[in-house]
XYZ file of C-alpha atoms in Angstrom:
439
model
C -25.034 -15.293 2.933
C -24.921 -14.134 -0.508
C -22.744 -10.790 -0.975
C -21.323 -8.727 -4.048
C -17.910 -7.463 -4.183
C -18.191 -3.898 -6.696
C -14.582 -3.551 -8.046
C -12.055 -5.999 -8.178
C -8.610 -4.360 -7.706
C -6.422 -5.293 -5.039
C -9.127 -4.085 -1.996
C -11.970 -5.868 -3.673
C -10.330 -8.950 -5.024
C -8.638 -9.359 -2.237
C -12.270 -9.100 0.042
C -13.753 -11.440 -2.136
C -11.513 -14.225 -1.591
C -11.964 -13.702 2.153
C -15.578 -13.725 2.197
C -16.000 -16.917 0.290
C -13.073 -18.811 2.288
C -15.712 -17.363 5.432
C -18.051 -19.607 3.634
C -20.244 -17.385 1.923
C -21.349 -17.202 -2.098
C -19.931 -14.378 -3.558
C -20.194 -12.724 -6.828
C -17.281 -10.220 -7.971
C -17.995 -7.230 -10.402
C -15.400 -5.253 -12.276
C -15.945 -2.851 -15.878
C -12.718 -4.669 -16.810
C -13.698 -7.289 -18.961
C -9.963 -8.558 -19.175
C -9.790 -8.537 -15.103
C -13.008 -10.381 -14.461
C -10.908 -12.647 -17.404
C -8.389 -13.731 -15.302
C -10.020 -13.444 -12.120
C -12.691 -16.375 -13.400
C -9.572 -18.638 -14.516
C -8.519 -18.805 -10.545
C -5.461 -15.631 -10.519
C -4.867 -12.083 -9.932
C -4.544 -9.799 -12.114
C -1.221 -8.591 -9.545
C 0.602 -9.977 -7.201
C -0.152 -10.574 -3.443
C 1.000 -13.271 -1.394
C -1.131 -16.503 -1.465
C -4.200 -14.860 -3.397
C -3.683 -16.704 -6.789
C -4.316 -19.703 -4.299
C -7.686 -18.692 -2.453
C -9.039 -17.144 -5.398
C -8.147 -20.508 -7.042
C -9.868 -22.801 -4.137
C -12.609 -21.289 -4.203
C -13.308 -20.566 -8.163
C -13.073 -24.488 -7.872
C -15.939 -24.671 -5.326
C -18.097 -22.401 -7.347
C -18.203 -19.539 -4.110
C -16.606 -17.256 -5.798
C -17.709 -15.933 -9.439
C -16.521 -13.066 -10.974
C -19.288 -10.766 -13.781
C -18.666 -7.183 -15.639
C -22.274 -7.090 -15.030
C -23.841 -4.399 -13.196
C -27.571 -5.857 -13.159
C -26.090 -9.126 -12.801
C -24.637 -7.973 -9.188
C -27.804 -6.177 -7.890
C -29.573 -9.259 -8.861
C -27.566 -11.690 -6.863
C -27.566 -10.187 -3.089
C -28.916 -7.727 -0.765
C -25.351 -6.654 0.240
C -22.977 -4.549 -2.147
C -19.609 -3.929 -1.119
C -17.933 -1.336 -3.115
C -13.944 -1.673 -2.902
C -13.316 0.692 -6.249
C -9.966 2.926 -6.120
C -10.009 6.515 -4.722
C -6.515 7.731 -6.319
C -5.206 10.752 -5.287
C -6.119 13.469 -7.763
C -3.519 15.069 -10.204
C -2.057 18.084 -8.574
C -4.060 18.071 -5.496
C -3.914 16.293 -2.190
C -7.622 15.580 -2.397
C -9.220 11.789 -3.247
C -10.583 11.249 -7.159
C -14.156 10.098 -5.835
C -15.115 9.520 -9.555
C -14.817 5.704 -9.687
C -16.538 5.596 -6.549
C -19.780 7.548 -7.837
C -19.685 6.582 -11.254
C -19.886 2.575 -9.582
C -22.746 3.672 -7.497
C -24.702 5.411 -10.498
C -24.167 2.262 -12.389
C -25.388 0.323 -9.555
C -28.526 1.906 -8.457
C -31.123 1.635 -11.352
C -30.954 -1.909 -11.290
C -31.324 -1.827 -7.051
C -35.128 -2.379 -7.182
C -35.460 -4.388 -3.908
C -33.861 -3.279 -0.383
C -30.453 -3.517 -0.487
C -27.354 -2.346 2.084
C -24.158 -0.978 -0.041
C -21.622 -1.245 2.350
C -18.636 1.159 1.250
C -14.754 -0.286 2.157
C -13.035 2.509 -0.515
C -10.968 5.142 1.157
C -12.974 8.564 1.330
C -12.812 12.140 2.747
C -15.529 12.636 5.446
C -18.684 14.130 4.351
C -18.668 11.517 1.015
C -21.397 8.840 2.839
C -24.163 11.661 3.113
C -24.028 12.330 -0.578
C -23.564 8.821 -2.026
C -26.429 7.983 0.077
C -28.804 10.846 -1.060
C -27.117 9.821 -5.059
C -27.950 6.448 -4.263
C -31.404 6.475 -2.946
C -32.510 9.153 -5.727
C -31.503 6.720 -8.829
C -32.492 3.915 -7.041
C -36.114 2.526 -7.990
C -35.858 1.166 -4.409
C -35.718 4.653 -3.027
C -34.583 5.170 0.662
C -34.647 1.170 1.191
C -31.426 1.445 0.136
C -28.930 1.797 2.860
C -25.565 2.734 2.805
C -22.868 1.649 5.569
C -19.042 1.926 5.570
C -16.591 -0.580 6.461
C -13.113 0.595 6.063
C -10.362 -1.571 5.139
C -6.980 -1.854 6.719
C -4.909 -3.802 4.584
C -1.314 -4.279 4.260
C -0.153 -4.991 1.065
C 2.145 -8.722 1.381
C -0.273 -9.285 4.507
C -3.724 -9.049 3.197
C -5.346 -11.693 3.623
C -4.312 -12.411 6.926
C -5.941 -8.686 7.844
C -8.775 -9.914 6.181
C -9.605 -12.644 7.721
C -7.987 -11.804 11.259
C -7.951 -7.745 11.425
C -7.180 -6.123 14.561
C -10.676 -4.611 14.388
C -13.545 -4.044 12.165
C -14.999 -0.750 11.681
C -19.278 -0.247 10.591
C -20.261 2.751 10.619
C -24.235 3.303 9.921
C -26.374 6.662 9.494
C -28.531 5.134 11.731
C -27.216 1.997 14.496
C -29.167 -1.077 15.100
C -30.420 -1.209 11.276
C -30.981 -3.750 9.188
C -27.563 -2.684 7.414
C -25.710 -3.336 10.796
C -27.579 -6.631 11.369
C -26.469 -7.804 7.816
C -22.877 -6.559 8.277
C -22.906 -8.694 11.304
C -24.122 -11.591 9.851
C -21.486 -11.364 6.852
C -18.778 -11.045 9.755
C -20.042 -13.539 12.008
C -17.007 -15.413 12.541
C -14.939 -13.073 12.563
C -16.391 -11.362 14.896
C -17.461 -14.632 17.113
C -13.582 -14.787 17.080
C -13.033 -12.015 19.536
C -11.912 -9.383 17.017
C -12.798 -5.708 18.224
C -15.683 -4.418 16.865
C -16.764 -0.958 16.765
C -19.591 0.521 15.736
C -20.107 3.989 14.768
C -21.686 6.935 12.998
C -20.773 7.671 9.097
C -18.143 10.417 9.630
C -16.168 8.289 12.490
C -15.592 5.547 9.700
C -14.819 7.517 7.257
C -12.193 9.262 9.063
C -11.040 5.733 10.347
C -8.708 4.664 7.723
C -7.605 8.305 6.823
C -6.232 8.798 10.339
C -4.703 5.571 11.196
C -2.716 5.822 8.208
C -1.559 9.180 8.928
C -0.453 8.335 12.395
C 1.433 5.526 10.419
C 3.126 8.127 8.459
C 3.836 10.255 10.803
C 5.250 7.684 13.007
C 7.910 6.758 10.222
C 8.510 10.078 9.205
C 9.669 10.689 12.930
C 12.234 7.817 12.734
C 13.266 9.255 9.816
C 13.773 13.019 11.335
C 15.692 11.428 13.918
C 17.829 9.768 11.372
C 18.665 13.165 10.037
C 19.940 13.906 13.442
C 21.881 10.934 13.771
C 23.763 11.106 10.796
C 24.566 14.937 11.923
C 25.732 14.049 15.927
C 27.413 10.504 15.152
C 24.946 8.406 16.770
C 23.107 4.776 15.430
C 19.237 5.285 14.541
C 18.738 1.794 14.782
C 20.178 1.887 18.392
C 17.930 4.975 19.166
C 14.692 3.100 17.693
C 15.450 0.018 19.919
C 15.881 1.970 23.217
C 12.394 4.367 22.148
C 10.728 0.694 21.083
C 11.401 -0.726 24.507
C 8.257 2.101 25.899
C 5.152 0.467 25.453
C 3.596 3.452 24.825
C 5.640 4.351 21.460
C 6.568 0.526 20.188
C 8.956 -0.957 17.858
C 6.780 -1.396 15.098
C 6.433 0.346 12.123
C 9.292 2.386 13.365
C 12.251 1.251 10.921
C 14.081 4.302 9.281
C 14.957 4.095 5.783
C 14.188 5.289 2.369
C 10.466 6.955 3.672
C 7.177 4.954 2.647
C 5.333 4.966 -0.343
C 2.615 2.336 -2.008
C -1.245 3.335 -2.733
C -1.979 3.865 0.455
C -0.031 5.997 3.436
C 0.929 8.664 0.999
C -2.433 9.285 -0.611
C -4.420 9.232 2.515
C -2.021 11.685 4.638
C -2.381 13.739 1.821
C -5.700 13.746 1.468
C -6.532 13.933 5.560
C -4.834 16.810 5.175
C -6.985 18.391 2.335
C -10.058 17.674 3.774
C -8.824 19.554 7.152
C -8.074 22.453 4.732
C -11.217 22.456 3.491
C -12.570 22.203 6.989
C -10.927 25.147 8.263
C -8.645 22.823 10.308
C -5.759 23.808 8.787
C -3.675 24.434 12.105
C -4.688 20.777 13.299
C -2.797 18.502 10.648
C 0.775 20.807 10.916
C 2.662 17.760 12.190
C 1.530 15.831 8.828
C 2.231 18.358 6.823
C 5.757 17.641 8.435
C 5.519 13.861 8.135
C 4.893 14.366 4.456
C 7.910 16.844 3.984
C 10.534 14.347 5.811
C 9.046 11.589 3.856
C 9.976 13.278 0.528
C 13.114 14.214 2.252
C 14.275 10.680 2.625
C 14.821 10.491 -1.449
C 16.533 13.505 -1.793
C 18.837 12.725 1.172
C 20.063 9.305 -0.935
C 20.499 10.929 -3.816
C 23.101 13.300 -1.942
C 24.457 10.732 -0.151
C 25.480 9.183 -4.252
C 26.977 12.316 -5.335
C 29.325 12.077 -2.073
C 30.403 8.543 -3.028
C 30.343 9.139 -6.693
C 31.469 13.282 -7.546
C 28.834 16.064 -8.568
C 28.929 14.748 -11.806
C 26.994 11.255 -12.320
C 26.950 11.402 -16.070
C 28.264 8.008 -17.365
C 28.218 6.633 -13.733
C 26.490 2.789 -13.298
C 24.628 2.893 -10.580
C 22.398 -0.668 -9.661
C 19.244 -0.108 -7.885
C 18.441 -3.268 -5.272
C 14.617 -2.767 -5.431
C 11.170 -1.541 -7.830
C 8.490 -2.384 -5.976
C 7.581 0.358 -2.717
C 8.097 -2.709 -0.165
C 8.735 -6.197 -0.347
C 6.539 -8.886 -1.070
C 4.821 -7.347 -3.537
C 4.506 -5.868 -7.458
C 3.145 -2.375 -6.408
C 5.230 0.217 -7.314
C 3.009 3.278 -6.485
C 4.847 6.018 -5.423
C 7.894 4.048 -4.965
C 10.544 5.354 -3.227
C 12.979 3.059 -4.943
C 11.710 4.603 -8.202
C 11.821 7.847 -7.494
C 15.441 7.671 -6.817
C 16.351 5.666 -9.805
C 14.268 7.901 -12.243
C 16.297 11.125 -10.675
C 19.446 9.367 -10.801
C 18.757 8.540 -14.884
C 17.954 11.957 -15.066
C 21.164 13.392 -14.234
C 22.911 11.237 -16.515
C 23.666 7.909 -15.123
C 22.842 4.537 -16.436
C 20.790 2.770 -13.920
C 19.946 -1.006 -13.462
C 16.757 -2.167 -11.892
C 16.285 -5.437 -10.298
C 13.274 -6.611 -8.480
C 11.920 -10.479 -7.672
C 7.778 -8.950 -8.400
C 7.778 -5.469 -9.739
C 10.248 -5.705 -12.845
C 6.864 -5.718 -15.411
C 5.223 -3.206 -13.763
C 8.221 -0.849 -13.602
C 9.139 -1.272 -17.019
C 5.443 0.122 -18.145
C 6.024 3.504 -16.049
C 9.847 3.811 -16.527
C 10.803 2.261 -19.568
C 14.214 4.665 -19.763
C 15.773 2.508 -17.183
C 17.468 -0.754 -17.513
C 16.094 -3.943 -16.088
C 17.900 -7.343 -14.692
C 15.960 -10.057 -13.265
C 18.782 -11.699 -11.482
C 20.655 -8.921 -8.694
C 23.935 -10.641 -8.703
C 24.347 -10.108 -12.434
C 22.599 -6.587 -12.066
C 25.723 -5.382 -10.052
C 28.405 -6.335 -12.773
C 30.085 -3.419 -13.474
C 28.555 -0.795 -11.450
C 30.109 2.056 -9.372
C 27.504 2.129 -6.304
C 24.754 -0.315 -5.724
C 21.628 1.044 -3.907
C 19.450 -0.971 -1.611
C 16.354 0.424 -2.074
C 13.637 -2.465 -0.954
C 14.323 -4.416 1.448
C 13.819 -7.903 -0.087
C 15.041 -10.844 1.446
C 16.110 -12.193 -1.114
C 18.706 -9.079 -1.128
C 19.859 -9.331 2.028
C 20.388 -13.027 1.667
C 22.910 -12.719 -1.013
C 26.580 -13.015 0.138
C 28.906 -10.300 -0.626
C 31.861 -11.606 -1.112
C 30.282 -12.852 -4.324
C 29.626 -9.023 -5.609
C 32.587 -7.383 -5.024
C 34.283 -8.733 -7.915
C 31.683 -8.215 -10.283
C 31.654 -4.052 -9.301
C 33.802 -1.232 -10.393
C 33.570 0.026 -7.429
C 32.559 -2.119 -4.134
C 30.584 0.564 -2.614
C 26.780 0.274 -1.268
C 24.184 2.601 0.269
C 21.881 0.692 2.152
C 19.101 2.661 2.379
C 16.724 0.051 4.491
C 18.925 -0.886 7.535
C 18.727 -4.797 6.668
C 21.766 -5.499 5.361
C 24.644 -7.262 7.263
C 26.751 -4.218 7.796
C 29.773 -6.030 9.292
C 29.455 -8.673 6.746
C 29.540 -6.396 3.679
C 32.311 -4.257 5.186
C 34.567 -8.016 5.515
C 33.757 -8.916 1.994
C 35.332 -5.379 0.823
C 32.688 -3.193 0.326
C 32.425 0.592 1.593
C 29.301 0.885 3.374
C 26.786 3.345 4.028
C 23.621 3.287 6.069
C 21.015 5.809 6.282
C 20.597 7.594 10.013
C 24.601 6.048 10.647
C 27.691 7.971 10.305
């Protein structure tokens, strides 16, 4: 098949490369000329494991090309995926849909023949009818332009695998058994034929799918972090408690790791967007549990600040603190709503000298937080530190021998906010060790 991907950020670039891997001819379109140039050279403008190799492979085969022209994109194919960003509105929990509607308005005048617009962007429920009305009014093809919803469920650092071997495919239509359905089934034929669950539903259910999934995952993370608060008060071990709960097949252990909490561009945004839309629908009582999940997550960051005060005293001015981690999670350079950087910035605001290290995210962190200090080598970063904070669980950090570090610090104290350091090993090496959820 031939298809276009409108919007070549994290979602769009990954989807474009994976569709080429499935054998399709793909044209990625983005209004950012610099981004198009980087992608056309066979690289991604961000870090995602194995994505550079996949883009390079298919720009070389000719299956994958990129453009900044809406007209070229419209003429290239009948199937157009839209994967533009829908960030959280400043000062609000609502989604900012301006990029989505802007892309639709710029594409529509070039749609003179029947076309399917398959939206992957995460939106509040009720967006699809508005978008369909706009497209059909602005496109020369009129009501021959069909809108479909195809939500994504990607995890950063696992995006390629989640695209090519997803848990499920969700296809939402105004009317099932339509041309749009047949076109999307053809696009995903290899994945569907492999046995992947395929759920065909209406627009509204498909729109709710991503936000509901992320809200549940956020609640699961916040639940075990709420239990961590109880464990610290009672002397219990939250890691052992999580194992006990995880052996119940109704609960499961995956995704229930206590720590600093979640961040990134999806879970916080989708949780708050889901709550905001429920409020607009007069269903605010139904999402009370989600509000508490968000509150628990926010408390985790403050808790690390509180533990820092316990170790270094009420006045942090002049204290030297090393932060291991800038990305919101390992194996990415994404710093959106990063818990690690939020803690680092707060400590800086309290007067501490904060040094940050991260295997991939330092360039992005410097741009957003130029007032912090940055060191590439995690061992060198602890030089003369009064306290080490482990805030992003990169395996590079967990694999460091703590004996190599103790003599470099002013005070061998570490707060493991991710629970992935070997506590016994660190204590044997002379470190005073604290971990969230344990005494």
